[in-house]
């Protein structure tokens, strides 16, 4: 991955975090975090990984983001002074869910000792 793509990933993560915080009504009692952005080498699309706590709200959060992707994309296009602005694809972060499950199992083992 070249330096330009890495910088764009960070820029998109920062800007999308602000846009979602200000513009998107997330499920009640859910915390949605952008964990990373991975833009393709040609900058045509970017996978935006999100983590949702509690896990039960993940589907609802993804649905809301999917319904608002056009508006979010428009705001991002206006904010970023570049062309093309990668097209957003929302992805649920599996690593975070797996890490949370491992922590739960470790806690359970500690309590059993």
mmCIF file of N, CA and C in Angstrom:
data_model
loop_
_atom_site.group_PDB
_atom_site.id
_atom_site.type_symbol
_atom_site.label_atom_id
_atom_site.label_comp_id
_atom_site.label_asym_id
_atom_site.label_seq_id
_atom_site.Cartn_x
_atom_site.Cartn_y
_atom_site.Cartn_z
ATOM 1 N N UNK A 1 0.860 -1.185 0.000
ATOM 2 C CA UNK A 1 0.000 0.000 0.000
ATOM 3 C C UNK A 1 0.900 1.240 0.000
ATOM 4 N N UNK A 2 0.642 2.171 -0.919
ATOM 5 C CA UNK A 2 1.503 3.338 -1.007
ATOM 6 C C UNK A 2 1.108 4.412 0.020
ATOM 7 N N UNK A 3 1.992 5.394 0.186
ATOM 8 C CA UNK A 3 1.779 6.444 1.196
ATOM 9 C C UNK A 3 0.489 7.221 0.967
ATOM 10 N N UNK A 4 0.156 7.472 -0.287
ATOM 11 C CA UNK A 4 -1.059 8.241 -0.582
ATOM 12 C C UNK A 4 -2.304 7.512 -0.077
ATOM 13 N N UNK A 5 -2.383 6.216 -0.329
ATOM 14 C CA UNK A 5 -3.540 5.427 0.103
ATOM 15 C C UNK A 5 -3.613 5.404 1.634
ATOM 16 N N UNK A 6 -2.474 5.261 2.297
ATOM 17 C CA UNK A 6 -2.441 5.258 3.768
ATOM 18 C C UNK A 6 -2.957 6.586 4.316
ATOM 19 N N UNK A 7 -2.526 7.692 3.721
ATOM 20 C CA UNK A 7 -2.991 9.009 4.162
ATOM 21 C C UNK A 7 -4.489 9.185 3.916
ATOM 22 N N UNK A 8 -4.960 8.705 2.781
ATOM 23 C CA UNK A 8 -6.388 8.802 2.460
ATOM 24 C C UNK A 8 -7.210 7.957 3.431
ATOM 25 N N UNK A 9 -6.706 6.776 3.778
ATOM 26 C CA UNK A 9 -7.393 5.933 4.759
ATOM 27 C C UNK A 9 -7.584 6.685 6.075
ATOM 28 N N UNK A 10 -6.522 7.312 6.568
ATOM 29 C CA UNK A 10 -6.586 8.046 7.834
ATOM 30 C C UNK A 10 -7.515 9.262 7.727
ATOM 31 N N UNK A 11 -7.412 9.978 6.617
ATOM 32 C CA UNK A 11 -8.253 11.153 6.404
ATOM 33 C C UNK A 11 -9.730 10.764 6.353
ATOM 34 N N UNK A 12 -10.032 9.707 5.622
ATOM 35 C CA UNK A 12 -11.424 9.251 5.525
ATOM 36 C C UNK A 12 -11.949 8.788 6.880
ATOM 37 N N UNK A 13 -11.112 8.084 7.635
ATOM 38 C CA UNK A 13 -11.534 7.612 8.953
ATOM 39 C C UNK A 13 -11.890 8.798 9.848
ATOM 40 N N UNK A 14 -11.045 9.805 9.869
ATOM 41 C CA UNK A 14 -11.282 10.986 10.702
ATOM 42 C C UNK A 14 -12.553 11.723 10.268
ATOM 43 N N UNK A 15 -12.687 11.984 8.976
ATOM 44 C CA UNK A 15 -13.839 12.729 8.465
ATOM 45 C C UNK A 15 -15.144 11.948 8.633
ATOM 46 N N UNK A 16 -15.116 10.650 8.324
ATOM 47 C CA UNK A 16 -16.330 9.842 8.466
ATOM 48 C C UNK A 16 -16.766 9.740 9.925
ATOM 49 N N UNK A 17 -15.808 9.667 10.827
ATOM 50 C CA UNK A 17 -16.139 9.648 12.253
ATOM 51 C C UNK A 17 -16.911 10.887 12.659
ATOM 52 N N UNK A 18 -16.462 12.049 12.193
ATOM 53 C CA UNK A 18 -17.146 13.308 12.496
ATOM 54 C C UNK A 18 -18.529 13.364 11.838
ATOM 55 N N UNK A 19 -18.609 12.934 10.594
ATOM 56 C CA UNK A 19 -19.888 12.964 9.872
ATOM 57 C C UNK A 19 -20.913 12.073 10.578
ATOM 58 N N UNK A 20 -20.512 10.864 10.933
ATOM 59 C CA UNK A 20 -21.439 9.933 11.584
ATOM 60 C C UNK A 20 -21.875 10.481 12.938
ATOM 61 N N UNK A 21 -20.941 11.044 13.664
ATOM 62 C CA UNK A 21 -21.256 11.611 14.977
ATOM 63 C C UNK A 21 -22.296 12.721 14.868
ATOM 64 N N UNK A 22 -22.162 13.577 13.857
ATOM 65 C CA UNK A 22 -23.031 14.751 13.721
ATOM 66 C C UNK A 22 -24.308 14.504 12.922
ATOM 67 N N UNK A 23 -24.237 13.626 11.939
ATOM 68 C CA UNK A 23 -25.314 13.536 10.955
ATOM 69 C C UNK A 23 -26.192 12.280 11.045
ATOM 70 N N UNK A 24 -25.731 11.237 11.726
ATOM 71 C CA UNK A 24 -26.449 9.962 11.679
ATOM 72 C C UNK A 24 -26.978 9.609 13.071
ATOM 73 N N UNK A 25 -28.257 9.290 13.118
ATOM 74 C CA UNK A 25 -28.907 8.880 14.369
ATOM 75 C C UNK A 25 -28.724 7.368 14.527
ATOM 76 N N UNK A 26 -27.854 6.991 15.458
ATOM 77 C CA UNK A 26 -27.546 5.580 15.684
ATOM 78 C C UNK A 26 -28.550 4.960 16.670
ATOM 79 N N UNK A 27 -28.599 3.636 16.733
ATOM 80 C CA UNK A 27 -29.517 2.979 17.671
ATOM 81 C C UNK A 27 -29.267 3.443 19.107
ATOM 82 N N UNK A 28 -30.340 3.504 19.866
ATOM 83 C CA UNK A 28 -30.227 3.925 21.257
ATOM 84 C C UNK A 28 -29.354 2.936 22.034
ATOM 85 N N UNK A 29 -28.508 3.484 22.905
ATOM 86 C CA UNK A 29 -27.606 2.698 23.763
ATOM 87 C C UNK A 29 -26.626 1.857 22.965
ATOM 88 N N UNK A 30 -26.248 2.330 21.783
ATOM 89 C CA UNK A 30 -25.242 1.641 20.973
ATOM 90 C C UNK A 30 -24.060 2.577 20.756
ATOM 91 N N UNK A 31 -22.864 2.016 20.831
ATOM 92 C CA UNK A 31 -21.656 2.779 20.560
ATOM 93 C C UNK A 31 -21.069 2.240 19.255
ATOM 94 N N UNK A 32 -20.987 3.126 18.265
ATOM 95 C CA UNK A 32 -20.455 2.744 16.961
ATOM 96 C C UNK A 32 -19.097 3.413 16.796
ATOM 97 N N UNK A 33 -18.086 2.593 16.498
ATOM 98 C CA UNK A 33 -16.726 3.092 16.346
ATOM 99 C C UNK A 33 -16.193 2.704 14.975
ATOM 100 N N UNK A 34 -15.586 3.659 14.290
ATOM 101 C CA UNK A 34 -14.891 3.329 13.047
ATOM 102 C C UNK A 34 -13.528 2.788 13.452
ATOM 103 N N UNK A 35 -13.241 1.549 13.080
ATOM 104 C CA UNK A 35 -11.969 0.960 13.497
ATOM 105 C C UNK A 35 -10.866 1.175 12.467
ATOM 106 N N UNK A 36 -11.234 1.153 11.178
ATOM 107 C CA UNK A 36 -10.229 1.366 10.134
ATOM 108 C C UNK A 36 -10.917 1.583 8.800
ATOM 109 N N UNK A 37 -10.175 2.162 7.889
ATOM 110 C CA UNK A 37 -10.640 2.362 6.516
ATOM 111 C C UNK A 37 -9.569 1.770 5.612
ATOM 112 N N UNK A 38 -9.993 0.968 4.646
ATOM 113 C CA UNK A 38 -9.056 0.361 3.704
ATOM 114 C C UNK A 38 -9.514 0.701 2.287
ATOM 115 N N UNK A 39 -8.855 1.689 1.694
ATOM 116 C CA UNK A 39 -9.175 2.093 0.327
ATOM 117 C C UNK A 39 -8.454 1.181 -0.656
ATOM 118 N N UNK A 40 -9.098 0.941 -1.788
ATOM 119 C CA UNK A 40 -8.460 0.138 -2.834
ATOM 120 C C UNK A 40 -7.323 0.942 -3.454
ATOM 121 N N UNK A 41 -6.405 0.259 -4.096
ATOM 122 C CA UNK A 41 -5.246 0.918 -4.693
ATOM 123 C C UNK A 41 -5.602 1.968 -5.726
ATOM 124 N N UNK A 42 -6.723 1.757 -6.453
ATOM 125 C CA UNK A 42 -7.139 2.729 -7.464
ATOM 126 C C UNK A 42 -8.079 3.799 -6.895
ATOM 127 N N UNK A 43 -8.343 3.727 -5.584
ATOM 128 C CA UNK A 43 -9.173 4.695 -4.859
ATOM 129 C C UNK A 43 -10.627 4.740 -5.346
ATOM 130 N N UNK A 44 -11.098 3.653 -5.935
ATOM 131 C CA UNK A 44 -12.484 3.610 -6.385
ATOM 132 C C UNK A 44 -13.449 3.304 -5.239
ATOM 133 N N UNK A 45 -12.987 2.503 -4.265
ATOM 134 C CA UNK A 45 -13.849 2.187 -3.132
ATOM 135 C C UNK A 45 -13.012 2.070 -1.866
ATOM 136 N N UNK A 46 -13.704 2.169 -0.732
ATOM 137 C CA UNK A 46 -13.036 2.030 0.560
ATOM 138 C C UNK A 46 -13.936 1.228 1.486
ATOM 139 N N UNK A 47 -13.386 0.186 2.065
ATOM 140 C CA UNK A 47 -14.108 -0.578 3.076
ATOM 141 C C UNK A 47 -13.940 0.170 4.401
ATOM 142 N N UNK A 48 -15.068 0.519 5.006
ATOM 143 C CA UNK A 48 -15.067 1.237 6.271
ATOM 144 C C UNK A 48 -15.524 0.252 7.339
ATOM 145 N N UNK A 49 -14.589 -0.155 8.188
ATOM 146 C CA UNK A 49 -14.873 -1.149 9.222
ATOM 147 C C UNK A 49 -15.418 -0.461 10.467
ATOM 148 N N UNK A 50 -16.530 -1.020 10.974
ATOM 149 C CA UNK A 50 -17.133 -0.461 12.181
ATOM 150 C C UNK A 50 -17.249 -1.546 13.252
ATOM 151 N N UNK A 51 -17.172 -1.072 14.492
ATOM 152 C CA UNK A 51 -17.379 -1.937 15.649
ATOM 153 C C UNK A 51 -18.586 -1.384 16.388
ATOM 154 N N UNK A 52 -19.482 -2.272 16.827
ATOM 155 C CA UNK A 52 -20.691 -1.836 17.518
ATOM 156 C C UNK A 52 -20.787 -2.559 18.862
ATOM 157 N N UNK A 53 -21.003 -1.763 19.903
ATOM 158 C CA UNK A 53 -21.216 -2.315 21.240
ATOM 159 C C UNK A 53 -22.549 -1.785 21.739
ATOM 160 N N UNK A 54 -23.460 -2.602 22.208
ATOM 161 C CA UNK A 54 -23.375 -4.058 22.292
ATOM 162 C C UNK A 54 -23.530 -4.706 20.921
ATOM 163 N N UNK A 55 -23.038 -5.904 20.819
ATOM 164 C CA UNK A 55 -23.009 -6.653 19.569
ATOM 165 C C UNK A 55 -24.402 -6.825 18.947
ATOM 166 N N UNK A 56 -25.443 -6.891 19.799
ATOM 167 C CA UNK A 56 -26.811 -7.100 19.302
ATOM 168 C C UNK A 56 -27.295 -5.928 18.444
ATOM 169 N N UNK A 57 -26.677 -4.770 18.577
ATOM 170 C CA UNK A 57 -27.095 -3.577 17.825
ATOM 171 C C UNK A 57 -26.360 -3.443 16.486
ATOM 172 N N UNK A 58 -25.448 -4.370 16.193
ATOM 173 C CA UNK A 58 -24.603 -4.265 14.995
ATOM 174 C C UNK A 58 -25.417 -4.262 13.704
ATOM 175 N N UNK A 59 -26.372 -5.175 13.583
ATOM 176 C CA UNK A 59 -27.178 -5.252 12.352
ATOM 177 C C UNK A 59 -27.954 -3.958 12.131
ATOM 178 N N UNK A 60 -28.536 -3.456 13.214
ATOM 179 C CA UNK A 60 -29.316 -2.223 13.129
ATOM 180 C C UNK A 60 -28.428 -1.046 12.716
ATOM 181 N N UNK A 61 -27.228 -0.965 13.304
ATOM 182 C CA UNK A 61 -26.299 0.115 12.970
ATOM 183 C C UNK A 61 -25.874 0.034 11.507
ATOM 184 N N UNK A 62 -25.556 -1.179 11.031
ATOM 185 C CA UNK A 62 -25.180 -1.356 9.618
ATOM 186 C C UNK A 62 -26.327 -0.958 8.694
ATOM 187 N N UNK A 63 -27.545 -1.304 9.078
ATOM 188 C CA UNK A 63 -28.712 -0.949 8.265
ATOM 189 C C UNK A 63 -28.858 0.574 8.182
ATOM 190 N N UNK A 64 -28.718 1.258 9.306
ATOM 191 C CA UNK A 64 -28.828 2.722 9.336
ATOM 192 C C UNK A 64 -27.736 3.352 8.479
ATOM 193 N N UNK A 65 -26.504 2.869 8.618
ATOM 194 C CA UNK A 65 -25.407 3.406 7.804
ATOM 195 C C UNK A 65 -25.659 3.151 6.319
ATOM 196 N N UNK A 66 -26.178 1.971 5.993
ATOM 197 C CA UNK A 66 -26.494 1.654 4.602
ATOM 198 C C UNK A 66 -27.563 2.567 4.029
ATOM 199 N N UNK A 67 -28.576 2.869 4.845
ATOM 200 C CA UNK A 67 -29.652 3.750 4.399
ATOM 201 C C UNK A 67 -29.157 5.188 4.213
ATOM 202 N N UNK A 68 -28.122 5.572 4.953
ATOM 203 C CA UNK A 68 -27.612 6.940 4.909
ATOM 204 C C UNK A 68 -26.332 7.091 4.098
ATOM 205 N N UNK A 69 -25.899 6.029 3.434
ATOM 206 C CA UNK A 69 -24.602 6.057 2.747
ATOM 207 C C UNK A 69 -24.546 7.151 1.671
ATOM 208 N N UNK A 70 -25.644 7.398 0.976
ATOM 209 C CA UNK A 70 -25.638 8.412 -0.085
ATOM 210 C C UNK A 70 -25.375 9.798 0.500
ATOM 211 N N UNK A 71 -26.077 10.133 1.570
ATOM 212 C CA UNK A 71 -25.903 11.444 2.216
ATOM 213 C C UNK A 71 -24.498 11.561 2.801
ATOM 214 N N UNK A 72 -24.034 10.491 3.474
ATOM 215 C CA UNK A 72 -22.691 10.495 4.064
ATOM 216 C C UNK A 72 -21.649 10.674 2.974
ATOM 217 N N UNK A 73 -21.828 9.967 1.853
ATOM 218 C CA UNK A 73 -20.888 10.065 0.733
ATOM 219 C C UNK A 73 -20.860 11.489 0.168
ATOM 220 N N UNK A 74 -22.023 12.112 0.044
ATOM 221 C CA UNK A 74 -22.079 13.494 -0.465
ATOM 222 C C UNK A 74 -21.329 14.457 0.446
ATOM 223 N N UNK A 75 -21.540 14.318 1.759
ATOM 224 C CA UNK A 75 -20.854 15.197 2.716
ATOM 225 C C UNK A 75 -19.348 14.967 2.623
ATOM 226 N N UNK A 76 -18.934 13.701 2.565
ATOM 227 C CA UNK A 76 -17.506 13.376 2.458
ATOM 228 C C UNK A 76 -16.915 13.949 1.174
ATOM 229 N N UNK A 77 -17.641 13.833 0.073
ATOM 230 C CA UNK A 77 -17.164 14.361 -1.210
ATOM 231 C C UNK A 77 -16.926 15.867 -1.121
ATOM 232 N N UNK A 78 -17.813 16.594 -0.411
ATOM 233 C CA UNK A 78 -17.648 18.046 -0.265
ATOM 234 C C UNK A 78 -16.451 18.378 0.629
ATOM 235 N N UNK A 79 -16.213 17.578 1.664
ATOM 236 C CA UNK A 79 -15.151 17.866 2.623
ATOM 237 C C UNK A 79 -13.757 17.568 2.066
ATOM 238 N N UNK A 80 -13.645 16.501 1.283
ATOM 239 C CA UNK A 80 -12.333 16.102 0.780
ATOM 240 C C UNK A 80 -12.036 16.787 -0.546
ATOM 241 N N UNK A 81 -10.883 17.381 -0.612
ATOM 242 C CA UNK A 81 -10.473 18.104 -1.822
ATOM 243 C C UNK A 81 -9.670 17.168 -2.727
ATOM 244 N N UNK A 82 -10.320 16.076 -3.152
ATOM 245 C CA UNK A 82 -9.631 15.118 -4.014
ATOM 246 C C UNK A 82 -10.634 14.441 -4.932
ATOM 247 N N UNK A 83 -10.143 13.914 -6.022
ATOM 248 C CA UNK A 83 -10.961 13.137 -6.928
ATOM 249 C C UNK A 83 -10.136 11.946 -7.392
ATOM 250 N N UNK A 84 -10.676 10.759 -7.438
ATOM 251 C CA UNK A 84 -12.010 10.444 -6.949
ATOM 252 C C UNK A 84 -12.008 10.271 -5.429
ATOM 253 N N UNK A 85 -13.163 10.477 -4.811
ATOM 254 C CA UNK A 85 -13.328 10.116 -3.409
ATOM 255 C C UNK A 85 -13.838 8.674 -3.431
ATOM 256 N N UNK A 86 -13.138 7.768 -2.744
ATOM 257 C CA UNK A 86 -13.560 6.359 -2.782
ATOM 258 C C UNK A 86 -15.004 6.170 -2.324
ATOM 259 N N UNK A 87 -15.681 5.249 -2.970
ATOM 260 C CA UNK A 87 -17.064 4.907 -2.623
ATOM 261 C C UNK A 87 -17.045 4.080 -1.338
ATOM 262 N N UNK A 88 -17.933 4.407 -0.408
ATOM 263 C CA UNK A 88 -17.963 3.787 0.918
ATOM 264 C C UNK A 88 -18.671 2.431 0.888
ATOM 265 N N UNK A 89 -18.021 1.433 1.477
ATOM 266 C CA UNK A 89 -18.627 0.119 1.706
ATOM 267 C C UNK A 89 -18.506 -0.162 3.201
ATOM 268 N N UNK A 90 -19.631 -0.310 3.897
ATOM 269 C CA UNK A 90 -19.611 -0.564 5.341
ATOM 270 C C UNK A 90 -19.335 -2.035 5.607
ATOM 271 N N UNK A 91 -18.448 -2.319 6.559
ATOM 272 C CA UNK A 91 -18.103 -3.690 6.921
ATOM 273 C C UNK A 91 -18.068 -3.789 8.442
ATOM 274 N N UNK A 92 -18.693 -4.824 8.975
ATOM 275 C CA UNK A 92 -18.658 -5.042 10.416
ATOM 276 C C UNK A 92 -17.301 -5.630 10.788
ATOM 277 N N UNK A 93 -16.637 -5.021 11.745
ATOM 278 C CA UNK A 93 -15.303 -5.453 12.182
ATOM 279 C C UNK A 93 -15.420 -6.748 12.975
ATOM 280 N N UNK A 94 -14.910 -7.831 12.409
ATOM 281 C CA UNK A 94 -14.994 -9.134 13.072
ATOM 282 C C UNK A 94 -13.918 -9.268 14.157
ATOM 283 N N UNK A 95 -12.769 -8.672 13.944
ATOM 284 C CA UNK A 95 -11.664 -8.804 14.901
ATOM 285 C C UNK A 95 -12.056 -8.283 16.279
ATOM 286 N N UNK A 96 -12.815 -7.196 16.322
ATOM 287 C CA UNK A 96 -13.233 -6.622 17.600
ATOM 288 C C UNK A 96 -14.182 -7.563 18.324
ATOM 289 N N UNK A 97 -15.113 -8.137 17.591
ATOM 290 C CA UNK A 97 -16.074 -9.075 18.183
ATOM 291 C C UNK A 97 -15.340 -10.296 18.709
ATOM 292 N N UNK A 98 -14.386 -10.805 17.926
ATOM 293 C CA UNK A 98 -13.620 -11.976 18.350
ATOM 294 C C UNK A 98 -12.786 -11.658 19.586
ATOM 295 N N UNK A 99 -12.168 -10.484 19.619
ATOM 296 C CA UNK A 99 -11.364 -10.084 20.779
ATOM 297 C C UNK A 99 -12.239 -9.971 22.024
ATOM 298 N N UNK A 100 -13.432 -9.426 21.861
ATOM 299 C CA UNK A 100 -14.352 -9.298 22.982
ATOM 300 C C UNK A 100 -14.734 -10.682 23.507
ATOM 301 N N UNK A 101 -14.986 -11.616 22.620
ATOM 302 C CA UNK A 101 -15.344 -12.985 23.021
ATOM 303 C C UNK A 101 -14.178 -13.655 23.744
ATOM 304 N N UNK A 102 -12.964 -13.464 23.273
ATOM 305 C CA UNK A 102 -11.782 -14.037 23.923
ATOM 306 C C UNK A 102 -11.637 -13.472 25.335
ATOM 307 N N UNK A 103 -11.839 -12.169 25.480
ATOM 308 C CA UNK A 103 -11.779 -11.541 26.806
ATOM 309 C C UNK A 103 -12.817 -12.147 27.749
ATOM 310 N N UNK A 104 -14.024 -12.362 27.240
ATOM 311 C CA UNK A 104 -15.077 -12.970 28.057
ATOM 312 C C UNK A 104 -14.682 -14.371 28.504
ATOM 313 N N UNK A 105 -14.111 -15.149 27.592
ATOM 314 C CA UNK A 105 -13.685 -16.507 27.936
ATOM 315 C C UNK A 105 -12.554 -16.488 28.962
ATOM 316 N N UNK A 106 -11.606 -15.576 28.797
ATOM 317 C CA UNK A 106 -10.502 -15.459 29.761
ATOM 318 C C UNK A 106 -11.022 -15.064 31.136
ATOM 319 N N UNK A 107 -11.963 -14.137 31.185
ATOM 320 C CA UNK A 107 -12.569 -13.746 32.459
ATOM 321 C C UNK A 107 -13.261 -14.931 33.115
ATOM 322 N N UNK A 108 -13.954 -15.720 32.308
ATOM 323 C CA UNK A 108 -14.661 -16.887 32.825
ATOM 324 C C UNK A 108 -13.659 -17.899 33.419
ATOM 325 N N UNK A 109 -12.548 -18.113 32.714
ATOM 326 C CA UNK A 109 -11.514 -19.033 33.205
ATOM 327 C C UNK A 109 -10.940 -18.513 34.524
ATOM 328 N N UNK A 110 -10.659 -17.222 34.590
ATOM 329 C CA UNK A 110 -10.104 -16.627 35.828
ATOM 330 C C UNK A 110 -11.054 -16.827 37.007
ATOM 331 N N UNK A 111 -12.347 -16.653 36.759
ATOM 332 C CA UNK A 111 -13.344 -16.796 37.832
ATOM 333 C C UNK A 111 -13.457 -18.241 38.303
ATOM 334 N N UNK A 112 -13.235 -19.195 37.403
ATOM 335 C CA UNK A 112 -13.350 -20.603 37.753
ATOM 336 C C UNK A 112 -12.181 -21.095 38.586
ATOM 337 N N UNK A 113 -11.085 -20.373 38.581
ATOM 338 C CA UNK A 113 -9.887 -20.813 39.331
ATOM 339 C C UNK A 113 -10.016 -20.536 40.780
#
